[in-house]
XYZ file of C-alpha atoms in Angstrom:
485
model
C 192.673 -21.275 -82.735
C 191.513 -18.241 -81.029
C 187.866 -19.334 -82.656
C 184.737 -18.440 -79.889
C 184.008 -21.161 -77.709
C 180.277 -21.111 -78.877
C 181.778 -21.596 -82.268
C 184.256 -24.961 -81.437
C 181.091 -26.586 -79.671
C 178.510 -25.627 -83.098
C 181.393 -26.994 -85.252
C 181.778 -30.333 -82.523
C 178.593 -30.864 -82.806
C 178.088 -30.669 -86.428
C 181.189 -33.132 -86.426
C 179.801 -35.626 -83.643
C 176.514 -35.698 -85.438
C 177.894 -36.488 -89.291
C 179.893 -39.649 -87.539
C 177.173 -41.039 -85.880
C 175.507 -40.655 -89.759
C 178.395 -43.108 -90.985
C 178.085 -45.747 -87.304
C 174.895 -45.274 -87.177
C 171.846 -46.741 -89.059
C 170.370 -44.692 -90.281
C 166.352 -44.205 -88.539
C 163.758 -40.767 -87.931
C 165.332 -39.602 -84.798
C 168.728 -39.897 -86.052
C 167.734 -38.326 -89.397
C 165.595 -35.971 -88.413
C 168.487 -34.513 -86.281
C 170.648 -34.195 -89.046
C 167.831 -32.369 -90.957
C 167.810 -30.150 -88.165
C 171.807 -29.326 -88.195
C 171.361 -28.445 -91.536
C 172.100 -31.134 -93.386
C 170.973 -31.655 -97.273
C 169.083 -34.682 -98.237
C 172.639 -34.884 -100.979
C 175.530 -35.280 -97.919
C 173.045 -37.759 -95.605
C 173.802 -39.839 -98.524
C 177.051 -39.627 -99.354
C 177.388 -40.169 -95.754
C 175.718 -43.500 -95.495
C 176.670 -44.797 -99.274
C 172.591 -44.469 -99.697
C 171.293 -41.946 -102.497
C 170.010 -38.528 -102.897
C 166.115 -40.080 -103.994
C 166.290 -42.752 -100.869
C 167.682 -40.260 -98.420
C 164.100 -38.510 -99.382
C 162.029 -41.048 -99.573
C 163.008 -42.104 -96.435
C 162.655 -39.286 -95.129
C 159.285 -38.238 -96.422
C 158.415 -42.145 -95.476
C 159.078 -40.559 -91.184
C 157.234 -37.845 -91.850
C 160.486 -35.066 -91.675
C 159.597 -32.349 -94.170
C 160.404 -29.040 -93.956
C 157.845 -26.026 -92.400
C 158.787 -22.280 -92.688
C 159.163 -19.849 -90.311
C 158.373 -16.052 -90.229
C 161.580 -13.732 -89.314
C 159.132 -10.880 -87.175
C 161.199 -7.939 -88.631
C 158.423 -5.594 -86.347
C 159.407 -6.937 -83.125
C 156.710 -8.347 -82.233
C 155.365 -4.719 -82.414
C 153.462 -4.178 -85.113
C 151.765 -7.054 -87.859
C 154.752 -8.017 -89.882
C 152.770 -6.513 -94.074
C 155.956 -8.756 -95.358
C 157.714 -11.248 -94.004
C 160.382 -12.906 -94.710
C 160.370 -16.362 -94.264
C 162.933 -20.170 -93.426
C 162.658 -23.521 -93.059
C 163.400 -26.034 -89.976
C 162.897 -29.337 -89.470
C 159.967 -30.854 -86.744
C 158.415 -27.617 -86.105
C 154.548 -25.356 -86.247
C 154.783 -24.395 -90.153
C 153.559 -20.347 -90.640
C 151.925 -18.223 -93.177
C 149.849 -19.415 -96.574
C 151.054 -19.627 -99.262
C 151.177 -15.862 -101.279
C 148.665 -16.599 -103.545
C 147.476 -15.198 -107.261
C 149.298 -17.156 -109.486
C 153.034 -15.384 -108.862
C 156.445 -16.291 -110.334
C 159.362 -17.641 -108.018
C 163.103 -15.144 -109.128
C 166.112 -17.351 -108.093
C 168.503 -14.846 -107.586
C 172.810 -14.911 -107.145
C 173.103 -15.680 -103.416
C 176.030 -13.929 -101.256
C 178.010 -10.974 -103.051
C 181.504 -12.557 -104.510
C 183.939 -12.143 -107.142
C 182.569 -12.788 -110.513
C 178.774 -12.887 -109.149
C 178.019 -9.697 -107.401
C 175.459 -7.392 -106.915
C 174.774 -6.793 -111.158
C 172.252 -10.088 -110.643
C 170.877 -8.524 -107.609
C 169.939 -5.606 -109.173
C 168.615 -7.444 -112.321
C 165.777 -9.806 -109.524
C 165.011 -6.305 -107.969
C 164.298 -4.996 -111.225
C 162.854 -7.941 -112.169
C 159.330 -7.621 -108.899
C 159.069 -4.303 -109.556
C 158.153 -4.682 -112.243
C 155.845 -7.806 -112.453
C 153.977 -6.014 -108.985
C 153.516 -3.037 -111.039
C 152.753 -5.639 -113.987
C 149.668 -6.669 -110.492
C 151.534 -10.339 -110.022
C 152.843 -11.359 -107.456
C 157.235 -12.314 -106.700
C 158.811 -14.622 -104.555
C 161.795 -14.364 -104.026
C 164.289 -16.956 -103.605
C 167.769 -16.095 -102.319
C 170.451 -16.711 -99.128
C 171.943 -13.424 -98.629
C 169.340 -11.554 -96.838
C 171.908 -8.597 -96.761
C 170.484 -7.131 -100.222
C 168.294 -5.070 -101.702
C 166.534 -7.996 -104.101
C 165.224 -8.312 -100.437
C 163.955 -4.682 -99.189
C 160.503 -5.722 -97.507
C 159.365 -3.847 -100.704
C 160.893 -5.508 -103.709
C 158.918 -8.533 -103.515
C 155.631 -10.314 -102.053
C 157.463 -13.179 -100.329
C 161.016 -13.617 -99.171
C 162.357 -17.493 -98.319
C 166.094 -16.592 -96.964
C 167.591 -19.654 -98.137
C 170.493 -21.610 -99.036
C 170.192 -21.678 -103.130
C 170.052 -25.504 -103.874
C 168.083 -27.619 -105.632
C 166.195 -29.750 -102.037
C 165.129 -25.687 -100.909
C 164.022 -24.426 -103.871
C 161.923 -26.563 -104.262
C 160.599 -26.970 -101.103
C 159.550 -23.030 -101.686
C 157.148 -24.004 -105.003
C 155.969 -26.934 -103.282
C 155.406 -24.770 -100.331
C 153.736 -21.465 -102.210
C 153.024 -24.063 -105.511
C 154.818 -22.661 -108.083
C 155.910 -24.122 -110.663
C 156.912 -20.481 -113.606
C 160.550 -20.373 -112.371
C 163.092 -17.172 -113.292
C 166.702 -18.505 -113.301
C 167.741 -16.177 -116.392
C 168.648 -13.740 -113.801
C 170.452 -14.314 -111.403
C 173.347 -15.608 -112.392
C 175.300 -18.420 -112.387
C 173.828 -19.659 -109.688
C 170.152 -20.454 -110.593
C 171.100 -21.733 -113.840
C 173.129 -24.908 -111.826
C 169.619 -25.656 -110.906
C 167.736 -25.377 -113.960
C 167.717 -29.230 -114.907
C 167.219 -30.767 -111.394
C 164.003 -28.345 -110.588
C 162.459 -29.285 -115.150
C 162.708 -32.580 -113.634
C 161.136 -32.185 -110.590
C 157.669 -30.269 -112.566
C 158.969 -26.666 -112.508
C 158.255 -24.396 -115.671
C 161.260 -22.687 -116.584
C 160.409 -18.425 -117.558
C 162.108 -17.404 -120.889
C 164.413 -19.454 -122.832
C 164.268 -23.424 -122.970
C 166.535 -25.696 -120.793
C 168.184 -27.602 -124.427
C 169.245 -23.643 -125.249
C 170.610 -22.823 -121.831
C 172.886 -26.019 -121.778
C 173.157 -25.645 -125.162
C 174.548 -22.058 -124.407
C 176.599 -23.736 -120.513
C 178.011 -27.036 -122.455
C 181.047 -26.432 -123.819
C 180.627 -28.799 -126.592
C 177.861 -28.024 -127.707
C 177.520 -24.309 -127.676
C 181.489 -25.997 -129.894
C 178.577 -27.574 -131.904
C 175.987 -24.696 -132.246
C 178.312 -22.165 -133.983
C 179.613 -24.751 -135.931
C 176.015 -25.490 -137.065
C 175.430 -21.475 -137.720
C 178.285 -20.714 -139.986
C 179.848 -18.345 -137.217
C 183.922 -18.794 -136.740
C 185.232 -19.300 -133.469
C 188.837 -19.615 -131.825
C 190.364 -23.624 -133.327
C 188.680 -25.458 -130.141
C 189.262 -29.450 -128.699
C 186.851 -30.945 -125.936
C 189.138 -32.829 -122.965
C 187.223 -35.257 -120.497
C 190.356 -36.135 -118.515
C 194.098 -34.207 -117.954
C 195.990 -36.644 -121.503
C 193.444 -34.635 -123.499
C 193.665 -31.128 -122.234
C 197.795 -31.728 -123.022
C 197.666 -33.616 -126.605
C 195.100 -30.772 -127.465
C 196.789 -27.551 -125.929
C 199.940 -29.601 -129.013
C 196.916 -30.243 -131.727
C 196.478 -26.208 -130.865
C 199.891 -25.141 -130.232
C 200.524 -22.631 -127.821
C 198.721 -20.863 -126.127
C 195.501 -21.892 -125.630
C 192.604 -21.143 -123.303
C 191.135 -23.448 -120.404
C 187.178 -23.139 -120.277
C 185.326 -25.255 -117.890
C 181.834 -25.640 -118.472
C 179.175 -24.029 -116.249
C 181.115 -21.387 -114.624
C 180.652 -17.709 -113.695
C 183.743 -15.129 -113.404
C 185.739 -16.466 -115.391
C 186.569 -18.767 -112.784
C 189.232 -21.782 -113.262
C 189.942 -20.531 -116.770
C 194.207 -20.936 -117.246
C 195.967 -18.911 -120.098
C 198.905 -21.453 -121.246
C 202.233 -20.469 -122.886
C 203.467 -23.942 -122.677
C 203.064 -27.553 -121.652
C 204.358 -26.180 -118.584
C 202.285 -23.503 -117.367
C 199.680 -26.014 -118.726
C 200.854 -28.261 -116.141
C 200.335 -25.746 -113.889
C 196.964 -25.775 -114.625
C 196.010 -29.744 -113.994
C 197.864 -29.847 -111.168
C 194.906 -27.102 -109.352
C 192.648 -29.982 -109.376
C 190.209 -29.087 -111.094
C 187.730 -31.461 -111.414
C 186.407 -32.096 -114.815
C 185.183 -35.399 -116.606
C 183.327 -37.050 -120.224
C 179.869 -34.954 -118.854
C 181.448 -32.098 -118.390
C 184.932 -31.599 -120.439
C 187.162 -28.536 -120.148
C 187.023 -26.395 -123.843
C 190.578 -26.112 -125.083
C 190.925 -23.037 -127.145
C 193.266 -21.078 -129.413
C 194.102 -17.830 -127.438
C 193.719 -15.084 -130.141
C 197.109 -12.657 -128.560
C 196.565 -9.535 -129.626
C 192.983 -9.453 -130.242
C 190.018 -6.694 -129.790
C 187.283 -8.015 -127.223
C 183.824 -7.776 -127.806
C 180.325 -7.463 -125.445
C 177.021 -7.765 -126.982
C 173.888 -6.799 -125.318
C 170.425 -8.179 -126.694
C 166.640 -9.415 -125.728
C 165.440 -11.659 -127.603
C 160.955 -12.975 -127.410
C 162.047 -15.572 -129.884
C 162.016 -13.363 -133.287
C 162.507 -9.898 -132.658
C 165.481 -8.505 -131.407
C 166.716 -5.718 -130.303
C 170.683 -4.883 -129.114
C 171.111 -3.149 -126.468
C 174.106 -2.363 -126.395
C 177.688 -3.168 -127.507
C 180.900 -3.090 -125.767
C 184.243 -2.482 -127.311
C 186.840 -3.262 -124.137
C 190.254 -1.343 -123.505
C 192.165 -4.685 -122.925
C 193.092 -6.420 -124.969
C 191.545 -9.902 -125.875
C 192.222 -11.907 -122.510
C 191.228 -10.218 -119.618
C 188.051 -10.479 -118.158
C 185.473 -8.570 -119.436
C 184.014 -8.164 -115.692
C 187.887 -7.322 -115.232
C 188.308 -4.898 -118.176
C 187.317 -1.248 -119.333
C 184.552 -1.269 -121.435
C 183.259 2.002 -124.239
C 179.692 1.978 -124.909
C 179.575 1.726 -128.011
C 181.911 0.758 -129.525
C 184.938 3.651 -130.680
C 187.417 1.565 -132.636
C 185.527 -1.144 -134.582
C 185.633 -0.582 -138.513
C 181.885 -0.431 -139.803
C 182.041 -4.564 -141.291
C 182.879 -6.143 -137.542
C 180.170 -4.185 -135.628
C 177.899 -4.930 -138.980
C 179.320 -9.036 -138.380
C 178.098 -9.007 -134.566
C 174.875 -8.077 -134.899
C 174.502 -10.417 -138.057
C 175.733 -13.004 -135.575
C 174.171 -12.095 -132.220
C 170.625 -12.200 -134.641
C 171.406 -15.506 -136.252
C 172.545 -17.307 -132.533
C 168.762 -15.558 -131.046
C 166.142 -16.577 -133.266
C 168.200 -19.834 -133.842
C 168.581 -20.798 -130.140
C 165.422 -19.754 -129.803
C 165.384 -17.151 -126.874
C 163.427 -15.437 -124.936
C 165.145 -12.883 -122.726
C 167.893 -11.668 -122.911
C 171.326 -13.224 -124.496
C 175.200 -11.880 -123.892
C 177.623 -12.562 -126.461
C 181.419 -11.833 -126.839
C 183.007 -11.434 -129.748
C 187.076 -10.964 -130.239
C 188.210 -9.595 -133.555
C 192.039 -10.522 -135.176
C 193.471 -8.885 -138.404
C 189.360 -8.489 -139.889
C 188.389 -11.808 -138.347
C 185.736 -11.836 -136.159
C 184.869 -14.624 -133.711
C 182.185 -15.334 -130.696
C 183.620 -16.406 -127.574
C 180.726 -17.570 -125.445
C 177.325 -17.106 -125.286
C 175.100 -16.962 -122.382
C 171.651 -16.323 -122.385
C 170.636 -14.611 -118.931
C 171.529 -11.651 -117.957
C 174.910 -10.373 -118.221
C 176.295 -8.339 -114.925
C 176.454 -5.264 -117.539
C 173.009 -5.376 -118.100
C 172.140 -2.491 -115.244
C 175.452 -0.460 -117.399
C 173.714 -1.175 -120.318
C 170.185 0.699 -119.577
C 171.086 3.264 -117.695
C 173.462 4.454 -120.533
C 171.192 3.298 -123.222
C 167.207 4.885 -121.232
C 165.982 1.274 -121.453
C 165.373 -0.323 -118.619
C 166.040 -3.856 -120.196
C 165.073 -5.773 -117.254
C 161.166 -4.696 -117.219
C 161.503 -4.909 -121.110
C 162.126 -9.067 -120.347
C 159.715 -9.039 -117.811
C 157.004 -8.607 -120.707
C 158.361 -10.621 -123.195
C 158.224 -13.256 -120.471
C 154.855 -11.992 -119.935
C 153.967 -12.647 -124.033
C 154.264 -9.260 -125.161
C 156.894 -8.626 -128.397
C 159.461 -6.934 -128.055
C 157.322 -4.914 -131.201
C 153.703 -4.122 -129.178
C 157.126 -2.486 -126.194
C 157.993 -0.427 -129.444
C 161.606 -2.077 -129.230
C 161.980 -3.399 -132.676
C 160.766 -2.436 -136.327
C 160.586 -5.414 -138.759
C 162.069 -7.390 -136.839
C 165.490 -5.222 -135.260
C 165.978 -3.089 -133.509
C 169.382 -1.371 -132.177
C 170.014 0.612 -128.312
C 171.786 4.207 -128.546
C 173.534 5.655 -125.447
C 172.023 8.623 -124.470
C 175.171 10.932 -123.569
C 177.467 9.549 -126.842
C 180.171 8.377 -124.489
C 179.480 5.546 -121.774
C 182.762 3.611 -119.861
C 182.662 1.254 -118.058
C 185.061 0.826 -115.100
C 186.163 -1.714 -112.586
C 187.224 -1.984 -108.992
C 189.413 -3.723 -107.456
C 190.766 -5.025 -103.781
C 194.049 -5.921 -104.013
C 194.805 -3.709 -100.859
C 192.436 -6.169 -98.953
C 192.342 -9.074 -100.135
C 196.681 -8.954 -100.249
C 196.836 -12.922 -101.081
C 194.655 -12.333 -104.677
C 196.922 -12.044 -107.963
C 196.469 -8.518 -109.309
C 197.819 -9.599 -112.562
C 195.217 -9.050 -114.683
C 193.930 -13.374 -116.715
C 190.941 -14.604 -117.488
C 189.511 -15.442 -114.071
C 187.553 -12.100 -112.728
C 188.881 -9.504 -109.823
C 187.720 -7.309 -109.346
C 185.062 -6.258 -106.310
C 182.721 -3.784 -108.015
C 181.953 -1.421 -111.163
C 181.366 2.210 -111.841
C 180.028 4.342 -115.341
C 181.487 7.817 -116.585
C 179.267 9.266 -118.938
C 179.932 12.369 -121.343
C 179.704 13.656 -125.020
C 183.391 12.558 -125.928
C 185.118 8.886 -124.840
C 187.968 10.854 -123.346
C 185.202 12.991 -121.267
C 183.414 9.433 -119.871
C 187.298 7.531 -119.075
C 188.182 10.463 -116.975
C 184.876 10.216 -114.687
C 185.614 6.824 -114.992
C 188.083 6.755 -113.451
C 187.357 9.305 -111.092
C 184.915 7.559 -109.695
C 187.305 4.186 -109.261
C 189.373 6.155 -106.805
C 192.303 5.958 -109.852
C 194.887 8.698 -109.401
C 195.338 10.762 -112.349
């Protein structure tokens, strides 16, 4: 296998543990062994034919609860001022709760295509903003190789898997109820309901509003209720329904699964044959998490709008116009701020739609909306009530620390009090006239990745160029990205 024998023995032990769970009655010794091997309650439940709740109750009845040890960052030579904690099982717990009514920030975990350093930047800036206001912060992240896990960013760091089970254990340990899920991309958002049902208080936008945007069916109803325009679409919970919807709408169609980021598993089909290729991927979807089948808008212009809202006042931080046509993921597109070809009418319509959506959803914090314009008509493609990957870019280009402004909203300070809005509305400006965001690709390293861009994200990073003209900003962005001009 070319694997080191040590790793092979660890994997063999893991397999043996799982086989024991399927063949042996679940007692205290076996359950403790499973937890020490890192198996979640959900995995143990699947292997033993129980529910996750039953496994959790049995584990607690045995007194099997996680204990937390700290990583001594000073190797025993000095006292670690900000210890990093990790969970283990059957050991003595180390450390006391940080105290002082802290807030938990759920970070983004491993950097990957679709969820990279932009979200980690947001988590870092939020923690620093809260600490400057005198409030303690606890960051939960499974990736120690990030800025948010530096010793001076938070009051306490837990290096833990970003799952409901592990996050709830941290919240219990620290006695925390306030949890931020808007900053770390899709991973924290997917835990919002489980944490709310447990008793956590989601900071900012309510769970109902988050799910209105994340669930494709509820999103379509939201846009229809507000009288906004969206591409012709149908909901589909089975492969046959997908095929029927595509036939009814007419090709080309765009498939949008729910609760994803980076355009994961999105697909444009120009024919029934290509649709069958999408269905052959084996993507899991059902009536609870259906696929939205959209009419794909060919040769349309696409825009990203980032805004802040305190529930009433709306600050449109910036509108980015994509150079590429609609259909290329926003993370892969070259974006210009402010818009450079949009008509004043389309720009005004985007702003009006953003204000209407933000106020209707009672957004408190970030709002990202993706639009497309074709033949003079504006369509709403997506609404994301969370920090988008363009927040660091807009913050630098406009000179406004949007994350700090969001933190102040969550602490009860309106946008009017922060001086960002007047009479309910405010708008950001580029400090150097023009700014361009360019994607960076790693096709030379990921040789198996299809270099043909589409709705599923491919880029691994981004750069920006700023200048007094669009051409100057664009040239700088190309030079920074390594593109040979």
